Coordinates of C-alpha atoms in Angstrom, one line a residue:
Chain A
X71 CA -68.9 -94.5 262.5
X72 CA -66.1 -92.0 261.8
X73 CA -65.3 -89.4 264.5
X74 CA -65.8 -86.0 263.0
X75 CA -62.7 -83.9 263.0
X76 CA -63.3 -80.6 264.8
X77 CA -61.1 -78.7 262.3
X78 CA -62.8 -80.3 259.4
X79 CA -66.2 -79.2 260.7
X80 CA -64.9 -75.7 261.4
X81 CA -63.5 -75.6 257.8
X82 CA -66.9 -76.7 256.4
X83 CA -68.7 -74.1 258.5
X84 CA -66.4 -71.3 257.4
X85 CA -66.8 -72.4 253.7
X86 CA -70.6 -72.7 254.0
X87 CA -70.9 -69.2 255.6
X88 CA -68.8 -67.7 252.8
X89 CA -71.2 -69.4 250.3
X90 CA -74.1 -67.7 252.1
X91 CA -72.5 -64.2 251.6
X92 CA -74.1 -63.6 248.2
X93 CA -76.4 -60.6 247.4
X94 CA -79.6 -62.7 247.1
X95 CA -78.9 -64.5 250.4
X96 CA -78.0 -61.3 252.2
X97 CA -81.2 -59.6 250.8
X98 CA -83.2 -62.6 252.1
X99 CA -81.5 -62.3 255.5
X100 CA -82.2 -58.5 255.7
X101 CA -85.8 -59.1 254.8
X102 CA -86.0 -61.8 257.6
X103 CA -84.4 -59.4 260.1
X104 CA -86.9 -56.6 259.5
X105 CA -90.0 -58.7 259.0
X106 CA -90.8 -59.3 262.7
X107 CA -90.4 -55.6 263.5
X108 CA -92.8 -54.7 260.6
X109 CA -95.4 -57.2 262.0
X110 CA -95.0 -55.8 265.5
X111 CA -95.5 -52.2 264.2
X112 CA -98.5 -53.3 262.3
X113 CA -100.0 -55.0 265.4
X114 CA -99.2 -52.0 267.5
X115 CA -101.0 -49.7 265.0
X116 CA -104.0 -52.1 264.8
X117 CA -104.3 -51.9 268.5
X118 CA -103.8 -48.1 268.4
X119 CA -100.6 -48.3 270.5
X120 CA -102.2 -50.3 273.2
X121 CA -100.8 -53.8 272.4
X122 CA -100.8 -55.9 275.6
X123 CA -97.1 -56.3 276.6
X124 CA -97.6 -60.0 277.3
X125 CA -99.4 -60.5 274.0
X126 CA -96.5 -58.7 272.3
X127 CA -94.1 -61.2 273.9
X128 CA -96.1 -64.1 272.6
X129 CA -96.3 -62.5 269.1
X130 CA -92.5 -62.0 269.2
X131 CA -92.1 -65.7 270.2
X132 CA -94.2 -66.9 267.3
X133 CA -92.4 -64.6 264.8
X134 CA -88.7 -65.1 265.9
X135 CA -87.7 -68.4 267.7
X136 CA -90.6 -70.2 265.9
X137 CA -91.2 -68.6 262.5
X138 CA -87.9 -66.9 261.5
X139 CA -85.6 -69.6 262.9
X140 CA -87.6 -72.4 261.3
X141 CA -87.5 -70.7 257.9
X142 CA -83.9 -69.8 258.2
X143 CA -82.9 -73.4 259.1
X144 CA -85.0 -74.8 256.2
X145 CA -82.9 -72.9 253.7
X146 CA -79.5 -73.4 255.4
X147 CA -79.7 -76.9 256.8
X148 CA -81.9 -78.8 254.4
X149 CA -79.5 -78.6 251.4
X150 CA -76.6 -80.0 253.4
X151 CA -76.2 -82.9 251.0
X152 CA -78.3 -81.9 247.9
X153 CA -76.3 -78.7 247.4
X154 CA -73.0 -80.7 247.4
X155 CA -74.5 -83.1 244.8
X156 CA -75.7 -80.3 242.6
X157 CA -72.4 -78.4 242.7
X158 CA -70.4 -81.6 242.0
X159 CA -68.5 -81.1 245.3
X160 CA -70.0 -84.1 247.2
X161 CA -67.4 -86.5 245.8
X162 CA -64.5 -84.1 246.6
X163 CA -65.7 -83.9 250.3
X164 CA -66.5 -87.6 250.8
X165 CA -63.1 -88.8 249.6
X166 CA -61.5 -86.8 252.5
X167 CA -60.9 -88.5 255.9
X168 CA -64.0 -87.8 258.0
X169 CA -65.4 -85.7 255.1
X170 CA -69.0 -86.8 255.5
X171 CA -69.1 -86.2 259.3
X172 CA -67.3 -82.8 258.8
X173 CA -69.8 -81.9 256.1
X174 CA -72.8 -82.5 258.3
X175 CA -71.5 -81.0 261.5
X176 CA -70.0 -78.0 259.6
X177 CA -73.3 -77.3 257.8
X178 CA -75.1 -77.6 261.1
X179 CA -72.7 -75.1 262.7
X180 CA -73.1 -72.7 259.7
X181 CA -76.9 -73.0 259.8
X182 CA -77.0 -72.3 263.5
X183 CA -74.6 -69.3 263.3
X184 CA -76.3 -67.8 260.2
X185 CA -79.9 -68.2 261.3
X186 CA -79.1 -67.4 264.9
X187 CA -77.4 -64.1 263.9
X188 CA -80.3 -63.1 261.6
X189 CA -82.8 -63.9 264.4
X190 CA -80.8 -62.0 267.0
X191 CA -80.7 -58.9 264.8
X192 CA -84.4 -59.3 264.1
X193 CA -85.0 -59.5 267.9
X194 CA -83.0 -56.3 268.4
X195 CA -84.9 -54.4 265.7
X196 CA -88.3 -55.8 266.9
X197 CA -87.7 -54.9 270.6
X198 CA -86.7 -51.4 269.5
X199 CA -90.2 -50.8 268.1
X200 CA -92.2 -52.9 270.6
X201 CA -93.4 -52.0 274.1
X202 CA -92.8 -54.9 276.5
X203 CA -92.2 -55.1 280.2
X204 CA -88.5 -55.3 281.1
X205 CA -87.1 -55.3 277.5
X206 CA -83.6 -56.4 278.8
X207 CA -85.0 -59.5 280.4
X208 CA -87.1 -60.3 277.3
X209 CA -83.9 -59.8 275.2
X210 CA -82.0 -62.2 277.4
X211 CA -84.7 -64.8 277.4
X212 CA -85.3 -64.6 273.7
X213 CA -81.6 -64.8 272.9
X214 CA -81.5 -68.2 274.8
X215 CA -84.7 -69.3 273.0
X216 CA -83.2 -68.4 269.6
X217 CA -80.0 -70.3 270.2
X218 CA -81.9 -73.4 271.5
X219 CA -84.4 -73.2 268.6
X220 CA -81.6 -73.1 266.1
X221 CA -79.7 -76.0 267.7
X222 CA -82.7 -78.2 268.1
X223 CA -84.3 -77.5 264.7
X224 CA -81.1 -77.6 262.7
X225 CA -80.4 -81.1 264.2
X226 CA -84.0 -82.1 263.4
X227 CA -83.7 -81.0 259.8
X228 CA -80.4 -82.9 259.4
X229 CA -82.3 -86.1 259.2
X230 CA -84.4 -85.3 256.1
X231 CA -81.3 -83.7 254.6
X232 CA -79.4 -87.0 254.7
X233 CA -82.3 -89.4 254.3
X234 CA -83.9 -87.8 251.2
X235 CA -81.5 -85.1 250.0
X236 CA -83.3 -84.2 246.9
X237 CA -86.6 -83.8 248.7
X238 CA -85.2 -82.4 251.9
X239 CA -87.0 -79.1 251.9
X240 CA -90.5 -80.6 251.4
X241 CA -89.7 -83.4 253.9
X242 CA -88.5 -80.9 256.5
X243 CA -91.6 -78.8 256.2
X244 CA -93.6 -82.0 256.7
X245 CA -91.4 -82.9 259.7
X246 CA -91.8 -79.4 261.2
X247 CA -95.6 -79.6 260.9
X248 CA -96.0 -83.2 262.0
X249 CA -93.3 -83.4 264.7
X250 CA -93.0 -79.9 266.0
X251 CA -96.5 -78.5 265.7
X252 CA -98.7 -81.6 265.8
X253 CA -96.9 -84.0 268.1
X254 CA -95.4 -81.1 270.0
X255 CA -98.8 -80.0 271.3
X256 CA -100.2 -83.4 272.1
X257 CA -100.3 -83.8 275.9
X258 CA -98.6 -87.3 275.6
X259 CA -95.2 -88.8 276.0
X260 CA -94.5 -88.2 272.3
X261 CA -94.2 -84.4 272.8
X262 CA -91.3 -84.9 275.2
X263 CA -89.0 -85.4 272.1
X264 CA -90.0 -82.2 270.5
X265 CA -88.1 -78.9 270.6
X266 CA -91.3 -76.8 270.6
X267 CA -92.5 -78.2 274.0
X268 CA -89.1 -77.2 275.5
X269 CA -89.2 -73.7 274.0
X270 CA -92.8 -73.1 275.1
X271 CA -91.9 -74.2 278.6
X272 CA -88.8 -72.0 278.7
X273 CA -90.8 -69.0 277.5
X274 CA -93.4 -69.6 280.3
X275 CA -90.6 -70.1 282.9
X276 CA -88.4 -67.2 281.9
X277 CA -91.3 -64.8 281.5
X278 CA -92.6 -65.9 285.0
X279 CA -96.0 -66.9 283.5
X280 CA -96.3 -70.3 285.1
X281 CA -98.8 -69.2 287.8
X282 CA -100.8 -67.0 285.4
X283 CA -101.4 -69.8 282.9
X284 CA -105.0 -71.2 282.6
X285 CA -105.2 -74.9 283.4
X286 CA -105.9 -75.9 279.8
X287 CA -102.8 -74.0 278.6
X288 CA -100.7 -75.7 281.3
X289 CA -101.2 -79.0 279.4
X290 CA -99.1 -77.5 276.6
X291 CA -96.1 -76.9 278.7
X292 CA -93.8 -79.2 280.7
X293 CA -93.7 -79.2 284.5
X294 CA -90.0 -79.6 284.9
X295 CA -87.7 -76.6 285.6
X296 CA -85.9 -74.5 283.0
X297 CA -82.5 -76.3 283.2
X298 CA -84.2 -79.6 282.5
X299 CA -85.7 -78.1 279.3
X300 CA -82.3 -76.7 278.2
X301 CA -80.6 -80.1 278.7
X302 CA -83.5 -81.8 276.9
X303 CA -83.0 -79.7 273.8
X304 CA -79.3 -80.6 273.8
X305 CA -80.1 -84.3 274.2
X306 CA -82.7 -84.2 271.4
X307 CA -80.2 -82.4 269.2
X308 CA -77.4 -84.9 270.0
X309 CA -79.7 -87.8 269.2
X310 CA -80.9 -86.4 265.9
X311 CA -77.4 -85.5 264.8
X312 CA -76.0 -88.9 265.8
X313 CA -78.7 -90.6 263.8
X314 CA -78.1 -88.3 260.8
X315 CA -74.3 -89.0 261.0
X316 CA -74.9 -92.7 261.2
X317 CA -77.1 -92.5 258.0
X318 CA -74.8 -90.2 256.1
X319 CA -71.7 -92.4 256.7
X320 CA -73.6 -95.2 254.9
X321 CA -75.1 -93.1 252.0
X322 CA -73.9 -93.9 248.5
X323 CA -74.9 -92.0 245.4
X324 CA -74.4 -93.5 241.9
X325 CA -72.1 -91.3 239.8
X326 CA -75.1 -90.3 237.7
X327 CA -76.8 -88.6 240.7
X328 CA -73.8 -86.4 241.4
X329 CA -74.4 -83.2 239.5
Chain B
X152 CA -51.5 -101.8 246.9
X153 CA -55.0 -102.6 245.6
X154 CA -56.4 -106.1 246.0
X155 CA -59.8 -106.7 244.4
X156 CA -61.7 -110.0 244.7
X157 CA -64.9 -110.8 242.8
X158 CA -65.9 -107.2 243.1
X159 CA -69.5 -106.5 242.1
X160 CA -71.5 -103.3 242.5
X161 CA -75.2 -103.1 241.7
X162 CA -77.4 -100.1 241.5
X163 CA -80.8 -101.8 242.0
X164 CA -80.9 -104.1 239.0
X165 CA -78.3 -102.1 237.0
X166 CA -74.8 -103.6 237.1
X167 CA -72.0 -101.0 237.7
X168 CA -69.1 -103.4 238.2
X169 CA -69.4 -107.1 237.5
X170 CA -67.3 -109.8 239.2
X171 CA -63.9 -108.1 238.9
X172 CA -60.8 -109.7 240.3
X173 CA -57.5 -107.9 239.9
X174 CA -54.4 -106.9 241.9
X175 CA -52.8 -103.5 241.2
X176 CA -49.3 -103.0 242.5
X177 CA -47.6 -99.8 243.3
X178 CA -47.0 -97.8 240.1
X179 CA -49.0 -96.3 237.3
X180 CA -52.2 -98.0 235.9
X181 CA -54.6 -97.0 233.2
X182 CA -58.2 -97.9 233.3
X183 CA -59.5 -98.0 229.7
X184 CA -63.1 -98.3 228.6
X185 CA -65.8 -96.5 226.7
X186 CA -68.3 -94.2 228.3
X187 CA -70.7 -96.1 230.6
X188 CA -68.3 -99.1 230.9
X189 CA -68.1 -98.8 234.7
X190 CA -64.9 -96.9 235.1
X191 CA -66.3 -94.3 237.5
X192 CA -68.1 -96.9 239.6
X193 CA -64.8 -98.9 239.8
X194 CA -63.0 -95.8 240.9
X195 CA -65.8 -95.0 243.4
X196 CA -65.2 -98.4 245.0
X197 CA -61.5 -97.8 245.2
X198 CA -61.8 -94.4 246.6
X199 CA -64.3 -95.3 249.3
X200 CA -67.3 -93.5 248.0
X201 CA -69.2 -96.7 247.2
X202 CA -69.4 -100.0 249.1
X203 CA -69.2 -103.3 247.2
X204 CA -72.5 -105.2 246.8
X205 CA -70.5 -108.4 246.6
X206 CA -66.8 -109.2 246.8
X207 CA -64.0 -107.3 248.4
X208 CA -61.8 -104.3 247.7
X209 CA -58.7 -103.5 249.8
X210 CA -56.6 -100.4 249.3
X211 CA -53.3 -100.3 251.4
X212 CA -54.6 -103.5 253.1
X213 CA -57.9 -102.1 254.2
X214 CA -61.5 -101.6 252.8
X215 CA -61.6 -98.0 251.8
X216 CA -65.3 -97.2 252.3
X217 CA -65.6 -94.4 254.8
X218 CA -62.2 -95.4 256.2
X219 CA -60.2 -92.3 257.2
X220 CA -56.8 -94.2 257.3
X221 CA -57.1 -95.1 253.7
X222 CA -58.8 -91.9 252.5
X223 CA -56.0 -89.9 254.0
X224 CA -53.6 -91.6 251.5
X225 CA -55.8 -91.1 248.4
X226 CA -56.2 -88.1 246.1
X227 CA -59.1 -88.2 243.8
X228 CA -60.0 -86.0 240.8
X229 CA -63.5 -86.9 239.6
X230 CA -64.7 -86.6 236.0
X231 CA -67.7 -84.4 236.8
X232 CA -67.2 -80.6 236.4
X233 CA -66.7 -78.5 239.4
X234 CA -69.7 -76.2 239.8
X235 CA -68.5 -74.3 242.8
X236 CA -69.4 -70.7 241.7
X237 CA -68.0 -68.2 244.2
X238 CA -64.9 -69.8 245.7
X239 CA -61.5 -69.1 244.1
X240 CA -59.1 -72.0 243.3
X241 CA -57.0 -71.0 246.3
X242 CA -59.9 -71.0 248.7
X243 CA -61.3 -74.3 247.3
X244 CA -58.0 -76.2 247.4
X245 CA -57.3 -74.8 250.9
X246 CA -60.7 -76.0 252.0
X247 CA -60.0 -79.5 250.7
X248 CA -56.6 -79.6 252.3
X249 CA -58.2 -78.6 255.7
X250 CA -60.7 -81.4 255.2
X251 CA -57.7 -83.8 254.9
X252 CA -56.7 -82.8 258.4
X253 CA -54.3 -79.9 257.9
X254 CA -54.6 -76.7 259.9
X255 CA -54.9 -73.2 258.5
X256 CA -51.3 -72.1 257.7
X257 CA -50.2 -75.5 256.5
X258 CA -53.3 -75.8 254.3
X259 CA -52.7 -72.4 252.8
X260 CA -49.1 -73.2 251.8
X261 CA -50.0 -76.7 250.4
X262 CA -52.8 -75.2 248.4
X263 CA -50.5 -72.5 247.0
X264 CA -47.9 -75.2 246.1
X265 CA -50.5 -77.4 244.4
X266 CA -51.9 -74.5 242.4
X267 CA -48.5 -73.6 241.2
X268 CA -47.8 -77.2 240.3
X269 CA -50.8 -77.3 237.9
X270 CA -49.8 -73.9 236.5
X271 CA -52.8 -72.0 237.8
X272 CA -51.0 -69.4 240.0
X273 CA -52.0 -66.5 237.8
X274 CA -55.7 -67.4 238.2
X275 CA -55.6 -68.5 241.8
X276 CA -57.7 -65.6 243.1
X277 CA -60.4 -65.6 240.4
X278 CA -63.8 -67.2 241.1
X279 CA -63.9 -70.7 239.7
X280 CA -67.0 -69.9 237.7
X281 CA -65.0 -67.5 235.6
X282 CA -62.3 -70.1 234.6
X283 CA -62.3 -72.1 231.4
X284 CA -63.1 -75.8 231.5
X285 CA -59.5 -76.7 231.2
X286 CA -58.6 -74.4 234.1
X287 CA -61.4 -75.9 236.3
X288 CA -59.9 -79.3 235.4
X289 CA -56.6 -78.1 236.8
X290 CA -58.3 -76.9 240.0
X291 CA -59.7 -80.3 240.5
X292 CA -56.2 -81.9 240.0
X293 CA -54.7 -79.4 242.4
X294 CA -57.3 -80.4 245.0
X295 CA -56.4 -84.0 244.5
X296 CA -52.6 -83.6 244.9
X297 CA -52.4 -80.9 247.5
X298 CA -52.4 -83.2 250.5
X299 CA -49.6 -85.3 249.0
X300 CA -51.4 -88.6 248.7
X301 CA -49.7 -92.0 248.1
X302 CA -52.3 -92.9 245.5
X303 CA -53.6 -90.4 242.9
X304 CA -56.8 -91.4 241.1
X305 CA -57.8 -89.4 238.1
X306 CA -61.1 -89.9 236.2
X307 CA -61.0 -88.6 232.7
X308 CA -58.4 -85.9 233.6
X309 CA -57.7 -84.7 230.0
X310 CA -61.3 -83.7 229.2
X311 CA -61.5 -80.1 228.1
X312 CA -57.7 -79.6 228.0
X313 CA -56.0 -78.0 225.0
X314 CA -53.0 -79.9 223.5
X315 CA -50.5 -77.8 225.4
X316 CA -52.3 -78.2 228.7
X317 CA -52.7 -81.9 228.0
X318 CA -48.9 -82.2 227.4
X319 CA -48.2 -80.3 230.6
X320 CA -50.6 -82.5 232.6
X321 CA -49.1 -85.7 231.2
X322 CA -45.7 -84.4 232.2
X323 CA -46.9 -83.6 235.7
X324 CA -48.7 -86.9 236.2
X325 CA -45.7 -88.9 234.9
X326 CA -43.5 -87.1 237.3
X327 CA -45.9 -87.9 240.1
X328 CA -46.0 -91.6 239.3
X329 CA -42.3 -92.0 239.6
X330 CA -42.3 -92.5 243.3
X331 CA -46.1 -92.9 244.0
X332 CA -49.1 -94.7 242.6
X333 CA -51.4 -93.5 240.0
X334 CA -54.7 -94.7 238.4
X335 CA -56.0 -92.9 235.4
X336 CA -59.3 -93.7 233.8
X337 CA -59.9 -92.7 230.2
X338 CA -61.8 -93.8 227.1
X339 CA -58.8 -92.9 224.9
X340 CA -56.0 -95.4 224.5
X341 CA -53.3 -92.9 223.5
X342 CA -53.9 -90.8 226.6
X343 CA -53.2 -93.7 228.9
X344 CA -50.3 -95.0 226.8
X345 CA -48.7 -91.6 227.1
X346 CA -48.4 -92.2 230.9
X347 CA -46.4 -95.4 230.5
X348 CA -49.0 -97.1 232.6
X349 CA -50.1 -100.7 232.8
X350 CA -53.6 -101.1 231.4
X351 CA -56.8 -102.6 232.5
X352 CA -59.7 -102.6 230.0
X353 CA -63.2 -102.5 231.4
X354 CA -66.4 -102.9 229.5
X355 CA -70.0 -103.5 230.7
X356 CA -68.7 -103.5 234.2
X357 CA -66.3 -106.4 233.5
X358 CA -62.6 -106.4 233.3
X359 CA -61.9 -107.8 229.8
X360 CA -58.2 -107.5 229.6
X361 CA -55.2 -106.3 231.7
X362 CA -51.5 -106.1 231.3
X363 CA -48.8 -103.9 230.0
X364 CA -49.8 -101.3 227.4
X365 CA -47.8 -103.0 224.7
X366 CA -49.5 -106.3 225.4
X367 CA -52.9 -104.7 225.2
X368 CA -52.0 -103.0 221.9
X369 CA -50.7 -106.2 220.4
X370 CA -53.8 -108.0 221.6
X371 CA -56.0 -105.3 219.9
X372 CA -53.9 -105.5 216.7
X373 CA -54.2 -109.3 216.7
X374 CA -57.9 -109.1 216.4
X375 CA -59.3 -109.7 212.9
X376 CA -60.3 -106.6 211.0
X377 CA -63.9 -106.2 210.0
X378 CA -64.5 -104.9 206.5
X379 CA -67.9 -103.6 205.4
X380 CA -68.8 -104.2 201.8
X381 CA -71.8 -102.5 200.1
X382 CA -72.9 -104.7 197.3
X383 CA -75.8 -106.4 195.6
X384 CA -76.9 -109.1 196.0
X385 CA -75.2 -109.5 199.4
X386 CA -75.8 -113.2 199.7
X387 CA -73.8 -114.0 196.6
X388 CA -70.9 -111.8 197.8
X389 CA -71.0 -113.6 201.2
X390 CA -70.7 -116.9 199.4
X391 CA -67.7 -115.7 197.4
X392 CA -66.0 -114.2 200.4
X393 CA -66.5 -117.3 202.6
X394 CA -64.7 -119.5 200.0
X395 CA -61.6 -117.3 200.0
X396 CA -58.7 -117.8 202.4
X397 CA -58.1 -115.7 205.5
X398 CA -61.8 -114.9 206.0
X399 CA -62.9 -115.8 209.6
X400 CA -66.5 -114.9 209.4
X401 CA -69.1 -113.4 207.1
X402 CA -72.3 -111.7 208.1
X403 CA -75.1 -110.3 205.9
X404 CA -76.0 -107.2 207.8
X405 CA -78.7 -105.7 205.6
X406 CA -80.2 -105.7 202.0
X407 CA -76.9 -104.4 200.6
X408 CA -74.2 -104.7 203.4
X409 CA -71.9 -107.6 204.1
X410 CA -69.5 -107.6 207.0
X411 CA -66.4 -109.7 206.6
X412 CA -63.9 -110.4 209.4
X413 CA -60.4 -111.3 208.2
X414 CA -56.8 -111.2 209.4
X415 CA -55.7 -110.5 205.8
X416 CA -57.6 -107.4 204.8
X417 CA -55.4 -107.1 201.6
X418 CA -56.7 -110.4 200.4
X419 CA -60.2 -109.0 200.4
X420 CA -59.3 -106.9 197.4
X421 CA -58.9 -110.0 195.3
X422 CA -62.3 -111.3 196.6
X423 CA -63.9 -108.0 195.5
X424 CA -62.4 -108.2 192.1
X425 CA -63.5 -111.8 191.6
X426 CA -67.1 -110.8 192.8
X427 CA -67.2 -107.9 190.4
X428 CA -66.0 -110.1 187.5
X429 CA -68.9 -112.5 188.5
X430 CA -71.3 -109.6 187.8
X431 CA -71.9 -108.4 191.4
X432 CA -72.4 -104.7 191.9
X433 CA -69.9 -103.5 194.5
X434 CA -70.5 -99.9 195.6
X435 CA -68.1 -99.5 198.6
X436 CA -65.5 -101.4 200.6
X437 CA -64.6 -99.8 204.0
X438 CA -63.2 -100.8 207.5
X439 CA -66.3 -101.6 209.5
X440 CA -65.5 -101.1 213.1
X441 CA -62.1 -99.8 214.1
X442 CA -63.7 -97.4 216.6
X443 CA -62.8 -97.9 220.3
X444 CA -66.3 -99.3 220.9
X445 CA -65.7 -101.9 218.2
X446 CA -62.3 -102.9 219.6
X447 CA -63.8 -103.2 223.1
X448 CA -66.6 -105.3 221.6
X449 CA -64.0 -107.7 220.2
X450 CA -62.1 -107.8 223.4
X451 CA -65.3 -108.8 225.2
X452 CA -65.7 -111.6 222.6
X453 CA -62.1 -112.7 223.3
X454 CA -62.8 -112.5 227.1
X455 CA -65.9 -114.8 226.7
X456 CA -64.0 -117.2 224.4
X457 CA -66.4 -116.3 221.5
X458 CA -64.0 -114.7 219.2
X459 CA -61.0 -116.1 217.3

């Protein structure tokens, strides 16, 4: 397997981010950034301003590190290969030394930066309109959760992006449902490889909820400390990315499939 | 420079390249063949985008597939149009140069130089989507030469270019191939001839002829000409034609068409006169198949030992 060039990956990331700076993409990002705040306001109104602060945190968690990050990564990471094939740029990139590896890692970086930025802005707006205990602590914890969610899920979506580029979006939604939300809540060994288990556990740890949790909910989180969860996310991401790189290095597309 | 042995590429059951063995030395080479002949697949194998199903391809002594050492020395301009909408030529070429391992400042100056070389400096800051097809073609060529490769591979580089731009590009590419290597794929013989390149003719994934341009042209010209005669009844005309000298084959193609292959087309006029005198109705006499497809078809027959 080729070793990706750091400068190549940075070049791809910069180029991909500039591609995202189009009016439709910016409008979508703006919508994503205000949507969680709108939902929090609606929930607060529905509860006549007495939304339980812990419930508000759970709602924020579902909306931002889970919902918004997942959606953002679906549209930025999944087309890693298919977009290049459609634009006729795949062949230009793959005839460069380490082009394939740079393309994957650069797109991964761009997806994390773009989605992470939108999610952090969304968090700031949502916290401004939501009553929670210790908003600074919540902001810190959620910033960490957003970064980890983006890294873990972008790496996960890299696999469908390289295995079935033309169906990557559908496949990634399937992977998100089956791996993250089905296997992730099974109290079995299989959930250890999911990002959702690690994020839930970190939420519980960083919010100091471990002792408050009912026994049946404790089955949905891991018993290990926070630093183990953080390392686990990086390991899972590294494994997914390495597998995706391995596959991408061997992918071949007949000339008729390019464009 | 390029050493190819029994190279075959299959896409499932479809043959892209079929058992090609050829050595290409340093210098300029033209790859000639009609659309769908396997030229792009052949170039894909040389430029490391595709891996051989069977056989071996070595470029600069190594297999090129996903090989950074080889890819660093190759510049490739594909035939497919560049559909990058928002980037400018300068940004696009700089991006490709950075992917070739150059850092920011060096990439910027190389991109500028390449864009100037292809004569696009006035349009270098315009979005690629707003450029004409010919200008987009030049952007692709700038991307292929900006990192100063040892081997430049161009797939149908003249498509969409007006005669002036074509002339300029020929000039640029000929200058390039003076001290470096060049492979140009085209379906037009005169385009490749203009580059003073050696020729390899490919059809149906097979290499059917290779050599100097003059050799290939004389080979093509040595092929018997096919003459199509519209007449009635065709069987009688076929009998008359077959008895005359210089005719190599006669084929009744339809109810009123006979195709005659001959090395002496002028002699066929006498045949037609004789046939008319015998009471045959001759409506039309015309060259049957001087198209490139036809010439390639005859070359295949030669290759297989079927033809004359």
